[in-house]
PDB file of C-alpha atoms in Angstrom:
ATOM      1  CA  MET A   1     -30.894  91.689 -47.051  1.00 64.00           C
ATOM      2  CA  ARG A   2     -29.831  93.709 -49.764  1.00 73.00           C
ATOM      3  CA  THR A   3     -26.684  94.743 -48.331  1.00 75.00           C
ATOM      4  CA  TYR A   4     -26.420  90.968 -48.165  1.00 70.00           C
ATOM      5  CA  LEU A   5     -27.461  90.218 -51.187  1.00 74.00           C
ATOM      6  CA  LEU A   6     -25.310  93.233 -52.662  1.00 81.00           C
ATOM      7  CA  ARG A   7     -22.041  91.531 -50.539  1.00 79.00           C
ATOM      8  CA  ARG A   8     -22.690  88.380 -52.140  1.00 77.00           C
ATOM      9  CA  LEU A   9     -22.814  89.432 -55.722  1.00 80.00           C
ATOM     10  CA  LEU A  10     -19.609  91.815 -55.326  1.00 82.00           C
ATOM     11  CA  ALA A  11     -17.884  88.509 -53.909  1.00 81.00           C
ATOM     12  CA  LEU A  12     -18.925  86.606 -57.211  1.00 83.00           C
ATOM     13  CA  ILE A  13     -16.374  89.148 -58.951  1.00 85.00           C
ATOM     14  CA  PRO A  14     -12.806  88.025 -58.284  1.00 87.00           C
ATOM     15  CA  THR A  15     -14.309  84.242 -58.194  1.00 87.00           C
ATOM     16  CA  LEU A  16     -15.239  84.621 -62.014  1.00 86.00           C
ATOM     17  CA  PHE A  17     -11.784  86.636 -62.146  1.00 88.00           C
ATOM     18  CA  PHE A  18      -9.420  83.453 -61.415  1.00 89.00           C
ATOM     19  CA  ALA A  19     -11.999  80.801 -63.036  1.00 86.00           C
ATOM     20  CA  SER A  20     -11.746  83.184 -66.518  1.00 87.00           C
ATOM     21  CA  LEU A  21      -7.347  82.817 -65.913  1.00 89.00           C
ATOM     22  CA  ILE A  22      -7.843  79.169 -65.125  1.00 89.00           C
ATOM     23  CA  VAL A  23     -10.305  78.467 -68.017  1.00 86.00           C
ATOM     24  CA  PHE A  24      -8.462  80.622 -70.134  1.00 87.00           C
ATOM     25  CA  PHE A  25      -4.953  79.067 -70.013  1.00 87.00           C
ATOM     26  CA  THR A  26      -5.670  75.408 -69.482  1.00 86.00           C
ATOM     27  CA  ILE A  27      -8.059  74.861 -72.735  1.00 84.00           C
ATOM     28  CA  ARG A  28      -4.625  76.429 -74.661  1.00 81.00           C
ATOM     29  CA  LEU A  29      -2.557  73.719 -73.428  1.00 80.00           C
ATOM     30  CA  ILE A  30      -5.228  71.140 -74.915  1.00 77.00           C
ATOM     31  CA  PRO A  31      -2.662  68.782 -77.099  1.00 76.00           C
ATOM     32  CA  GLY A  32      -3.696  69.617 -80.704  1.00 73.00           C
ATOM     33  CA  ASP A  33      -3.576  72.969 -82.570  1.00 75.00           C
ATOM     34  CA  VAL A  34      -6.031  74.681 -84.336  1.00 78.00           C
ATOM     35  CA  VAL A  35      -3.717  76.513 -87.221  1.00 77.00           C
ATOM     36  CA  ASP A  36      -2.538  72.875 -87.579  1.00 74.00           C
ATOM     37  CA  LEU A  37      -6.101  71.310 -87.971  1.00 76.00           C
ATOM     38  CA  MET A  38      -7.837  73.730 -90.352  1.00 75.00           C
ATOM     39  CA  LEU A  39      -4.857  72.996 -92.893  1.00 73.00           C
ATOM     40  CA  SER A  40      -5.195  69.424 -92.411  1.00 74.00           C
ATOM     41  CA  GLN A  41      -8.853  70.130 -92.876  1.00 70.00           C
ATOM     42  CA  ASN A  42      -8.557  72.110 -95.758  1.00 58.00           C
ATOM     43  CA  ASP A  43     -10.054  75.215 -94.554  1.00 51.00           C
ATOM     44  CA  VAL A  44     -11.735  77.638 -97.047  1.00 50.00           C
ATOM     45  CA  ALA A  45     -10.141  80.277 -95.254  1.00 51.00           C
ATOM     46  CA  ALA A  46      -6.480  78.405 -94.773  1.00 51.00           C
ATOM     47  CA  GLU A  47      -6.044  77.468 -98.166  1.00 56.00           C
ATOM     48  CA  LYS A  48      -5.971  80.794 -99.113  1.00 64.00           C
ATOM     49  CA  MET A  49      -3.190  81.769 -96.653  1.00 67.00           C
ATOM     50  CA  SER A  50       0.152  80.356 -94.995  1.00 71.00           C
ATOM     51  CA  ARG A  51       0.582  79.168 -91.585  1.00 73.00           C
ATOM     52  CA  ASP A  52       1.769  82.403 -90.568  1.00 75.00           C
ATOM     53  CA  GLN A  53      -0.408  84.656 -91.976  1.00 75.00           C
ATOM     54  CA  LEU A  54      -3.303  82.123 -90.760  1.00 74.00           C
ATOM     55  CA  ILE A  55      -1.728  82.377 -86.741  1.00 77.00           C
ATOM     56  CA  ALA A  56      -2.374  86.445 -87.096  1.00 79.00           C
ATOM     57  CA  ALA A  57      -5.931  86.245 -88.763  1.00 74.00           C
ATOM     58  CA  LEU A  58      -6.854  83.983 -85.468  1.00 75.00           C
ATOM     59  CA  GLY A  59      -5.032  86.541 -82.911  1.00 77.00           C
ATOM     60  CA  LEU A  60      -3.051  83.438 -81.945  1.00 78.00           C
ATOM     61  CA  ASP A  61       0.247  84.814 -82.701  1.00 78.00           C
ATOM     62  CA  ARG A  62      -0.037  87.990 -79.562  1.00 82.00           C
ATOM     63  CA  PRO A  63       1.441  86.879 -75.802  1.00 83.00           C
ATOM     64  CA  MET A  64      -1.081  84.870 -74.435  1.00 84.00           C
ATOM     65  CA  TRP A  65      -1.043  87.423 -71.589  1.00 85.00           C
ATOM     66  CA  ASP A  66      -1.942  90.269 -74.092  1.00 85.00           C
ATOM     67  CA  GLN A  67      -4.687  87.576 -75.809  1.00 85.00           C
ATOM     68  CA  TYR A  68      -5.984  86.836 -72.195  1.00 89.00           C
ATOM     69  CA  LEU A  69      -6.451  90.701 -71.704  1.00 88.00           C
ATOM     70  CA  ARG A  70      -7.995  92.054 -74.655  1.00 88.00           C
ATOM     71  CA  TRP A  71     -10.585  88.982 -74.020  1.00 87.00           C
ATOM     72  CA  ALA A  72     -11.754  89.603 -70.177  1.00 87.00           C
ATOM     73  CA  GLY A  73     -11.395  93.565 -71.654  1.00 87.00           C
ATOM     74  CA  ALA A  74     -13.948  92.444 -74.352  1.00 85.00           C
ATOM     75  CA  ILE A  75     -16.260  90.822 -71.830  1.00 86.00           C
ATOM     76  CA  VAL A  76     -16.009  93.439 -68.565  1.00 84.00           C
ATOM     77  CA  LEU A  77     -16.700  96.732 -71.731  1.00 84.00           C
ATOM     78  CA  HIS A  78     -18.990  95.176 -73.796  1.00 84.00           C
ATOM     79  CA  GLY A  79     -19.991  91.840 -72.943  1.00 82.00           C
ATOM     80  CA  ASP A  80     -18.588  90.399 -76.415  1.00 84.00           C
ATOM     81  CA  LEU A  81     -17.044  86.790 -75.726  1.00 86.00           C
ATOM     82  CA  GLY A  82     -15.474  86.733 -78.907  1.00 84.00           C
ATOM     83  CA  LYS A  83     -15.581  85.206 -82.042  1.00 86.00           C
ATOM     84  CA  SER A  84     -15.952  81.706 -83.385  1.00 85.00           C
ATOM     85  CA  LEU A  85     -12.280  80.770 -85.285  1.00 83.00           C
ATOM     86  CA  TRP A  86     -14.048  78.356 -87.613  1.00 83.00           C
ATOM     87  CA  GLN A  87     -17.510  80.151 -88.312  1.00 81.00           C
ATOM     88  CA  SER A  88     -16.903  83.548 -86.976  1.00 79.00           C
ATOM     89  CA  THR A  89     -20.040  84.090 -85.822  1.00 86.00           C
ATOM     90  CA  PRO A  90     -20.259  85.516 -82.182  1.00 89.00           C
ATOM     91  CA  VAL A  91     -20.002  83.249 -79.052  1.00 89.00           C
ATOM     92  CA  THR A  92     -22.654  85.202 -77.454  1.00 89.00           C
ATOM     93  CA  GLU A  93     -25.436  84.285 -80.208  1.00 89.00           C
ATOM     94  CA  GLN A  94     -24.003  80.833 -80.355  1.00 89.00           C
ATOM     95  CA  LEU A  95     -24.528  80.997 -76.494  1.00 90.00           C
ATOM     96  CA  ALA A  96     -28.232  83.065 -76.921  1.00 89.00           C
ATOM     97  CA  ALA A  97     -29.424  80.205 -79.257  1.00 88.00           C
ATOM     98  CA  ARG A  98     -28.213  76.874 -76.623  1.00 89.00           C
ATOM     99  CA  LEU A  99     -28.518  78.280 -73.384  1.00 88.00           C
ATOM    100  CA  PRO A 100     -32.201  77.804 -73.200  1.00 88.00           C
ATOM    101  CA  VAL A 101     -31.939  73.909 -74.516  1.00 89.00           C
ATOM    102  CA  THR A 102     -30.002  73.702 -72.048  1.00 89.00           C
ATOM    103  CA  PHE A 103     -31.314  75.015 -69.167  1.00 88.00           C
ATOM    104  CA  GLU A 104     -35.010  73.232 -70.144  1.00 88.00           C
ATOM    105  CA  LEU A 105     -33.236  70.154 -70.060  1.00 89.00           C
ATOM    106  CA  GLY A 106     -31.744  71.047 -66.279  1.00 87.00           C
ATOM    107  CA  LEU A 107     -35.163  72.240 -65.373  1.00 88.00           C
ATOM    108  CA  ILE A 108     -36.859  69.024 -65.931  1.00 90.00           C
ATOM    109  CA  GLY A 109     -34.569  66.795 -64.854  1.00 89.00           C
ATOM    110  CA  LEU A 110     -34.320  68.979 -61.261  1.00 88.00           C
ATOM    111  CA  LEU A 111     -37.790  68.758 -60.834  1.00 90.00           C
ATOM    112  CA  VAL A 112     -38.073  65.116 -61.915  1.00 91.00           C
ATOM    113  CA  GLY A 113     -35.097  64.141 -58.968  1.00 89.00           C
ATOM    114  CA  LEU A 114     -36.884  66.354 -56.742  1.00 89.00           C
ATOM    115  CA  SER A 115     -40.408  64.547 -57.593  1.00 91.00           C
ATOM    116  CA  ILE A 116     -38.589  61.196 -57.023  1.00 91.00           C
ATOM    117  CA  ALA A 117     -36.422  62.144 -54.058  1.00 90.00           C
ATOM    118  CA  ILE A 118     -38.751  64.690 -51.887  1.00 89.00           C
ATOM    119  CA  PRO A 119     -41.234  61.661 -51.817  1.00 90.00           C
ATOM    120  CA  ILE A 120     -39.817  58.645 -50.901  1.00 91.00           C
ATOM    121  CA  GLY A 121     -37.423  60.532 -48.701  1.00 89.00           C
ATOM    122  CA  VAL A 122     -40.196  61.386 -46.541  1.00 88.00           C
ATOM    123  CA  TYR A 123     -42.471  58.289 -47.026  1.00 89.00           C
ATOM    124  CA  SER A 124     -39.065  56.131 -45.781  1.00 89.00           C
ATOM    125  CA  ALA A 125     -38.750  58.008 -42.614  1.00 86.00           C
ATOM    126  CA  MET A 126     -41.856  57.455 -41.861  1.00 84.00           C
ATOM    127  CA  ARG A 127     -41.975  53.893 -42.146  1.00 85.00           C
ATOM    128  CA  GLN A 128     -38.521  53.679 -41.206  1.00 84.00           C
ATOM    129  CA  ASP A 129     -37.575  50.211 -41.058  1.00 82.00           C
ATOM    130  CA  THR A 130     -40.652  48.396 -42.181  1.00 88.00           C
ATOM    131  CA  ARG A 131     -40.608  46.780 -45.909  1.00 90.00           C
ATOM    132  CA  GLY A 132     -41.334  49.765 -47.605  1.00 88.00           C
ATOM    133  CA  ASP A 133     -38.083  51.874 -45.793  1.00 87.00           C
ATOM    134  CA  GLN A 134     -35.586  48.490 -47.184  1.00 90.00           C
ATOM    135  CA  ILE A 135     -37.100  48.896 -51.065  1.00 91.00           C
ATOM    136  CA  ALA A 136     -36.893  52.968 -50.919  1.00 89.00           C
ATOM    137  CA  ARG A 137     -33.274  52.135 -49.598  1.00 89.00           C
ATOM    138  CA  SER A 138     -32.305  49.853 -51.960  1.00 90.00           C
ATOM    139  CA  PHE A 139     -33.826  51.703 -54.955  1.00 89.00           C
ATOM    140  CA  SER A 140     -31.557  55.411 -54.289  1.00 88.00           C
ATOM    141  CA  ILE A 141     -28.689  52.656 -54.092  1.00 88.00           C
ATOM    142  CA  LEU A 142     -29.328  51.196 -57.373  1.00 89.00           C
ATOM    143  CA  LEU A 143     -30.137  55.001 -58.855  1.00 87.00           C
ATOM    144  CA  LEU A 144     -26.538  56.073 -56.961  1.00 84.00           C
ATOM    145  CA  ALA A 145     -24.751  52.868 -58.786  1.00 86.00           C
ATOM    146  CA  ILE A 146     -26.040  53.374 -62.312  1.00 86.00           C
ATOM    147  CA  PRO A 147     -24.279  56.607 -64.405  1.00 85.00           C
ATOM    148  CA  ASN A 148     -26.751  58.041 -66.521  1.00 83.00           C
ATOM    149  CA  PHE A 149     -24.657  58.215 -69.582  1.00 84.00           C
ATOM    150  CA  TRP A 150     -25.370  54.668 -69.284  1.00 88.00           C
ATOM    151  CA  LEU A 151     -28.410  54.719 -68.596  1.00 87.00           C
ATOM    152  CA  ALA A 152     -29.307  56.604 -71.466  1.00 87.00           C
ATOM    153  CA  THR A 153     -26.944  54.624 -73.583  1.00 87.00           C
ATOM    154  CA  ILE A 154     -29.505  51.841 -72.716  1.00 89.00           C
ATOM    155  CA  VAL A 155     -32.603  53.125 -73.027  1.00 87.00           C
ATOM    156  CA  VAL A 156     -31.244  54.209 -76.425  1.00 86.00           C
ATOM    157  CA  VAL A 157     -29.584  50.747 -78.139  1.00 86.00           C
ATOM    158  CA  PHE A 158     -31.796  48.767 -76.190  1.00 86.00           C
ATOM    159  CA  PRO A 159     -35.774  48.908 -77.391  1.00 84.00           C
ATOM    160  CA  SER A 160     -33.900  50.016 -80.903  1.00 82.00           C
ATOM    161  CA  ILE A 161     -32.896  46.216 -81.171  1.00 83.00           C
ATOM    162  CA  TRP A 162     -35.570  44.987 -78.872  1.00 84.00           C
ATOM    163  CA  TRP A 163     -38.887  46.895 -81.080  1.00 84.00           C
ATOM    164  CA  GLY A 164     -37.194  48.744 -83.338  1.00 79.00           C
ATOM    165  CA  TRP A 165     -38.477  52.125 -81.115  1.00 78.00           C
ATOM    166  CA  SER A 166     -35.952  54.734 -80.521  1.00 76.00           C
ATOM    167  CA  PRO A 167     -35.624  58.285 -79.111  1.00 77.00           C
ATOM    168  CA  SER A 168     -36.487  61.108 -81.688  1.00 73.00           C
ATOM    169  CA  VAL A 169     -33.441  63.129 -82.146  1.00 72.00           C
ATOM    170  CA  GLU A 170     -35.240  65.513 -84.690  1.00 76.00           C
ATOM    171  CA  TYR A 171     -35.570  68.635 -81.954  1.00 80.00           C
ATOM    172  CA  VAL A 172     -38.357  71.288 -81.842  1.00 81.00           C
ATOM    173  CA  ALA A 173     -37.492  74.028 -79.665  1.00 80.00           C
ATOM    174  CA  PHE A 174     -40.359  74.739 -77.163  1.00 80.00           C
ATOM    175  CA  SER A 175     -41.952  78.051 -78.668  1.00 79.00           C
ATOM    176  CA  ASP A 176     -42.738  76.375 -81.923  1.00 80.00           C
ATOM    177  CA  ARG A 177     -44.728  73.121 -80.453  1.00 84.00           C
ATOM    178  CA  PRO A 178     -44.310  72.614 -76.878  1.00 84.00           C
ATOM    179  CA  LEU A 179     -46.151  69.145 -76.865  1.00 86.00           C
ATOM    180  CA  LEU A 180     -43.704  67.716 -79.269  1.00 84.00           C
ATOM    181  CA  ASN A 181     -40.580  70.004 -77.243  1.00 84.00           C
ATOM    182  CA  LEU A 182     -41.582  67.916 -74.375  1.00 86.00           C
ATOM    183  CA  GLN A 183     -41.955  64.709 -76.058  1.00 84.00           C
ATOM    184  CA  HIS A 184     -38.345  64.680 -76.702  1.00 84.00           C
ATOM    185  CA  MET A 185     -36.876  66.541 -74.021  1.00 88.00           C
ATOM    186  CA  LEU A 186     -38.903  64.126 -70.885  1.00 89.00           C
ATOM    187  CA  LEU A 187     -36.840  61.390 -71.415  1.00 89.00           C
ATOM    188  CA  PRO A 188     -33.782  63.014 -71.317  1.00 90.00           C
ATOM    189  CA  GLY A 189     -34.790  64.814 -68.386  1.00 90.00           C
ATOM    190  CA  VAL A 190     -35.882  61.676 -66.459  1.00 91.00           C
ATOM    191  CA  ILE A 191     -32.704  60.130 -66.931  1.00 90.00           C
ATOM    192  CA  LEU A 192     -30.732  63.112 -65.871  1.00 88.00           C
ATOM    193  CA  GLY A 193     -33.088  63.545 -63.244  1.00 88.00           C
ATOM    194  CA  ALA A 194     -32.856  60.022 -61.902  1.00 88.00           C
ATOM    195  CA  SER A 195     -29.613  59.603 -61.399  1.00 82.00           C
ATOM    196  CA  LEU A 196     -29.360  63.529 -59.229  1.00 84.00           C
ATOM    197  CA  SER A 197     -32.136  62.039 -56.827  1.00 88.00           C
ATOM    198  CA  ALA A 198     -30.530  59.325 -55.737  1.00 87.00           C
ATOM    199  CA  LEU A 199     -28.173  61.454 -52.770  1.00 86.00           C
ATOM    200  CA  THR A 200     -31.095  63.542 -51.789  1.00 89.00           C
ATOM    201  CA  MET A 201     -32.871  61.049 -50.860  1.00 90.00           C
ATOM    202  CA  ARG A 202     -31.068  59.306 -48.648  1.00 89.00           C
ATOM    203  CA  LEU A 203     -30.296  62.864 -47.196  1.00 89.00           C
ATOM    204  CA  THR A 204     -33.937  63.720 -46.765  1.00 89.00           C
ATOM    205  CA  ARG A 205     -34.455  60.488 -45.005  1.00 89.00           C
ATOM    206  CA  THR A 206     -31.570  61.021 -42.897  1.00 89.00           C
ATOM    207  CA  MET A 207     -32.950  64.066 -42.266  1.00 88.00           C
ATOM    208  CA  MET A 208     -36.009  63.548 -41.899  1.00 87.00           C
ATOM    209  CA  LEU A 209     -35.913  60.671 -38.763  1.00 88.00           C
ATOM    210  CA  GLU A 210     -33.203  63.877 -37.722  1.00 87.00           C
ATOM    211  CA  VAL A 211     -35.914  66.455 -37.093  1.00 85.00           C
ATOM    212  CA  LEU A 212     -38.675  63.777 -36.121  1.00 83.00           C
ATOM    213  CA  ARG A 213     -36.826  63.324 -32.759  1.00 83.00           C
ATOM    214  CA  GLN A 214     -36.899  66.339 -31.558  1.00 82.00           C
ATOM    215  CA  ASP A 215     -38.895  67.896 -29.350  1.00 82.00           C
ATOM    216  CA  TYR A 216     -40.883  70.218 -30.967  1.00 81.00           C
ATOM    217  CA  ILE A 217     -42.254  66.881 -33.326  1.00 82.00           C
ATOM    218  CA  ARG A 218     -43.134  65.219 -30.010  1.00 82.00           C
ATOM    219  CA  THR A 219     -45.284  68.500 -28.688  1.00 84.00           C
ATOM    220  CA  ALA A 220     -47.077  68.676 -32.431  1.00 80.00           C
ATOM    221  CA  TRP A 221     -48.331  64.434 -32.312  1.00 80.00           C
ATOM    222  CA  ALA A 222     -49.805  65.749 -28.572  1.00 82.00           C
ATOM    223  CA  LYS A 223     -51.179  68.795 -29.836  1.00 81.00           C
ATOM    224  CA  GLY A 224     -52.963  66.020 -31.773  1.00 79.00           C
ATOM    225  CA  LEU A 225     -51.830  67.308 -35.177  1.00 78.00           C
ATOM    226  CA  SER A 226     -52.812  64.947 -38.210  1.00 79.00           C
ATOM    227  CA  GLU A 227     -49.625  63.224 -39.394  1.00 76.00           C
ATOM    228  CA  PRO A 228     -49.520  65.199 -43.042  1.00 76.00           C
ATOM    229  CA  MET A 229     -49.343  68.366 -40.632  1.00 80.00           C
ATOM    230  CA  VAL A 230     -47.158  67.339 -38.370  1.00 79.00           C
ATOM    231  CA  MET A 231     -44.427  66.015 -41.745  1.00 79.00           C
ATOM    232  CA  LEU A 232     -45.220  68.426 -43.913  1.00 75.00           C
ATOM    233  CA  ARG A 233     -45.384  71.667 -41.792  1.00 75.00           C
ATOM    234  CA  HIS A 234     -43.283  71.581 -38.876  1.00 75.00           C
ATOM    235  CA  ALA A 235     -40.016  68.067 -39.813  1.00 81.00           C
ATOM    236  CA  LEU A 236     -40.402  68.669 -43.957  1.00 81.00           C
ATOM    237  CA  ARG A 237     -39.735  72.340 -43.327  1.00 78.00           C
ATOM    238  CA  ASN A 238     -36.627  71.960 -41.209  1.00 79.00           C
ATOM    239  CA  ALA A 239     -35.096  69.246 -42.829  1.00 82.00           C
ATOM    240  CA  LEU A 240     -35.118  70.671 -46.396  1.00 81.00           C
ATOM    241  CA  ILE A 241     -32.499  72.693 -45.346  1.00 80.00           C
ATOM    242  CA  PRO A 242     -29.660  70.397 -45.943  1.00 83.00           C
ATOM    243  CA  VAL A 243     -31.118  68.485 -48.738  1.00 84.00           C
ATOM    244  CA  ILE A 244     -31.140  72.920 -50.210  1.00 83.00           C
ATOM    245  CA  THR A 245     -27.479  72.820 -49.381  1.00 82.00           C
ATOM    246  CA  LEU A 246     -26.915  69.374 -51.441  1.00 83.00           C
ATOM    247  CA  ILE A 247     -28.786  70.264 -54.598  1.00 81.00           C
ATOM    248  CA  GLY A 248     -26.840  73.196 -54.963  1.00 79.00           C
ATOM    249  CA  LEU A 249     -23.888  71.526 -54.581  1.00 79.00           C
ATOM    250  CA  GLN A 250     -25.022  68.946 -57.241  1.00 80.00           C
ATOM    251  CA  ALA A 251     -25.175  71.903 -59.193  1.00 78.00           C
ATOM    252  CA  PRO A 252     -22.156  70.811 -61.443  1.00 77.00           C
ATOM    253  CA  ILE A 253     -23.099  67.918 -61.913  1.00 75.00           C
ATOM    254  CA  LEU A 254     -26.469  68.388 -63.408  1.00 79.00           C
ATOM    255  CA  ILE A 255     -24.272  70.885 -65.893  1.00 78.00           C
ATOM    256  CA  GLY A 256     -22.125  67.915 -66.196  1.00 74.00           C
ATOM    257  CA  GLY A 257     -24.287  65.231 -66.960  1.00 75.00           C
ATOM    258  CA  SER A 258     -26.714  67.769 -69.453  1.00 81.00           C
ATOM    259  CA  VAL A 259     -23.025  67.940 -71.918  1.00 84.00           C
ATOM    260  CA  VAL A 260     -23.210  63.828 -71.423  1.00 85.00           C
ATOM    261  CA  ILE A 261     -26.933  63.457 -71.839  1.00 88.00           C
ATOM    262  CA  GLU A 262     -27.085  65.991 -74.702  1.00 86.00           C
ATOM    263  CA  GLN A 263     -24.335  63.942 -76.762  1.00 86.00           C
ATOM    264  CA  ILE A 264     -26.374  61.144 -76.466  1.00 87.00           C
ATOM    265  CA  PHE A 265     -30.347  62.353 -77.701  1.00 87.00           C
ATOM    266  CA  VAL A 266     -28.587  64.890 -79.945  1.00 85.00           C
ATOM    267  CA  ILE A 267     -30.075  67.924 -78.381  1.00 87.00           C
ATOM    268  CA  PRO A 268     -28.724  71.152 -79.532  1.00 87.00           C
ATOM    269  CA  GLY A 269     -27.612  72.919 -76.327  1.00 87.00           C
ATOM    270  CA  THR A 270     -24.404  73.934 -74.380  1.00 88.00           C
ATOM    271  CA  GLY A 271     -23.430  70.568 -74.554  1.00 86.00           C
ATOM    272  CA  LEU A 272     -23.333  69.517 -77.412  1.00 86.00           C
ATOM    273  CA  LEU A 273     -21.930  72.915 -78.401  1.00 88.00           C
ATOM    274  CA  LEU A 274     -19.102  72.675 -75.840  1.00 88.00           C
ATOM    275  CA  LEU A 275     -18.042  69.302 -77.252  1.00 87.00           C
ATOM    276  CA  ASP A 276     -18.093  70.328 -80.913  1.00 86.00           C
ATOM    277  CA  ALA A 277     -15.489  73.096 -79.972  1.00 87.00           C
ATOM    278  CA  VAL A 278     -13.163  70.936 -77.827  1.00 85.00           C
ATOM    279  CA  GLY A 279     -12.974  68.964 -80.809  1.00 83.00           C
ATOM    280  CA  SER A 280     -12.038  71.467 -83.181  1.00 82.00           C
ATOM    281  CA  ARG A 281      -9.932  73.703 -80.471  1.00 85.00           C
ATOM    282  CA  ASP A 282     -12.202  76.432 -80.759  1.00 86.00           C
ATOM    283  CA  TYR A 283     -10.713  78.591 -78.154  1.00 87.00           C
ATOM    284  CA  PRO A 284     -13.408  81.440 -77.691  1.00 88.00           C
ATOM    285  CA  VAL A 285     -16.416  78.693 -78.046  1.00 90.00           C
ATOM    286  CA  ILE A 286     -15.338  76.269 -75.260  1.00 89.00           C
ATOM    287  CA  THR A 287     -14.060  79.364 -73.142  1.00 90.00           C
ATOM    288  CA  GLY A 288     -16.891  81.037 -73.370  1.00 89.00           C
ATOM    289  CA  VAL A 289     -19.316  77.880 -72.405  1.00 90.00           C
ATOM    290  CA  PHE A 290     -17.173  77.406 -68.866  1.00 88.00           C
ATOM    291  CA  LEU A 291     -17.134  80.756 -67.943  1.00 89.00           C
ATOM    292  CA  VAL A 292     -21.187  80.609 -68.604  1.00 88.00           C
ATOM    293  CA  PHE A 293     -21.579  76.805 -66.162  1.00 87.00           C
ATOM    294  CA  GLY A 294     -19.113  78.720 -63.947  1.00 86.00           C
ATOM    295  CA  ALA A 295     -21.213  81.974 -63.598  1.00 87.00           C
ATOM    296  CA  ALA A 296     -24.324  79.894 -63.309  1.00 86.00           C
ATOM    297  CA  VAL A 297     -22.707  77.456 -60.752  1.00 85.00           C
ATOM    298  CA  LEU A 298     -22.739  80.593 -58.534  1.00 85.00           C
ATOM    299  CA  LEU A 299     -25.627  82.029 -58.969  1.00 85.00           C
ATOM    300  CA  ILE A 300     -27.417  79.079 -58.282  1.00 84.00           C
ATOM    301  CA  ASN A 301     -25.138  78.544 -55.061  1.00 81.00           C
ATOM    302  CA  LEU A 302     -26.017  81.968 -53.915  1.00 82.00           C
ATOM    303  CA  ALA A 303     -29.799  81.439 -54.705  1.00 81.00           C
ATOM    304  CA  VAL A 304     -29.619  78.454 -52.362  1.00 79.00           C
ATOM    305  CA  ASP A 305     -27.938  80.071 -49.855  1.00 77.00           C
ATOM    306  CA  LEU A 306     -30.929  83.193 -49.946  1.00 77.00           C
ATOM    307  CA  SER A 307     -33.575  79.956 -49.398  1.00 76.00           C
ATOM    308  CA  TYR A 308     -32.451  79.571 -46.444  1.00 71.00           C
ATOM    309  CA  GLY A 309     -34.533  82.500 -45.333  1.00 66.00           C
ATOM    310  CA  LEU A 310     -37.274  81.328 -46.368  1.00 69.00           C
ATOM    311  CA  LEU A 311     -37.262  78.414 -44.883  1.00 64.00           C
ATOM    312  CA  ASP A 312     -35.768  79.292 -41.601  1.00 62.00           C
ATOM    313  CA  PRO A 313     -36.557  83.030 -39.663  1.00 60.00           C
ATOM    314  CA  LYS A 314     -33.552  82.617 -37.805  1.00 60.00           C
ATOM    315  CA  VAL A 315     -31.130  82.595 -40.925  1.00 57.00           C
ATOM    316  CA  ARG A 316     -33.458  85.453 -42.614  1.00 55.00           C
ATOM    317  CA  GLN A 317     -32.396  87.845 -39.500  1.00 53.00           C
ATOM    318  CA  ARG A 318     -28.774  86.956 -39.923  1.00 57.00           C
ATOM    319  CA  GLN A 319     -29.189  87.696 -44.183  1.00 55.00           C
TER     320      GLN A 319
END
């Protein structure tokens, strides 16, 4: 297991390297120039400098490859993601303040999605072709068809028109007031989790139906085991391996969905930070956020691969 884990961690290094190359150079292709934006908005620092002086002060006068080597070297040697071009604050400090918020939202969304998908998927497989199964499948198709940003917009707009109620936009940290924080984060988390549950629900049903037809399940029934014992201990455990794979593949969707949800509900996470940075062409912040997102996706998929060994002893031996 240790050798497998070390090998997988080493494999992340070239992946992050190529991801950093793509992110760093692609971001600079966004239409618009941060220098022109600063000068057009009468930025205080820009007012005292000419255009060439401002470009030199921001370090944008160097060749692109030189900028990348300096940026990558600072990350490798010091863990420094650079400073914001607008605020001159370290990107690592901004991410440290915003990441826990996005992590909390993603965790709530993931727990809500699994809480919806797995029980309904198991029930649908147990009651195949019954009215309950038809309702469950229709429900999964409905969730699959509804975009989370549309549902979030409806939840924000229509209650305010009909009943004069709208979700709170005043964020409170979990460490300060846990109950108020959960009250603020629960609705966005439910919307995010509902959109993630559709595919997981359908795959859980499909895999449960396949597992229930296996010989060892018939043997378990023949031994007189109860239905909960057969379903939970024998069937569900083996059906979850493809489901966990799907959850890992949905990690980018979870992160991308959090960007939109944070914007709609005014949640001060990394998604809102990214949108603000894109609007202001703050290159260090954009590259830092994307690099952290990429590392998070890779680590989530690594955790998914390691979880196979917990569910299947054969996989554990290979690891």
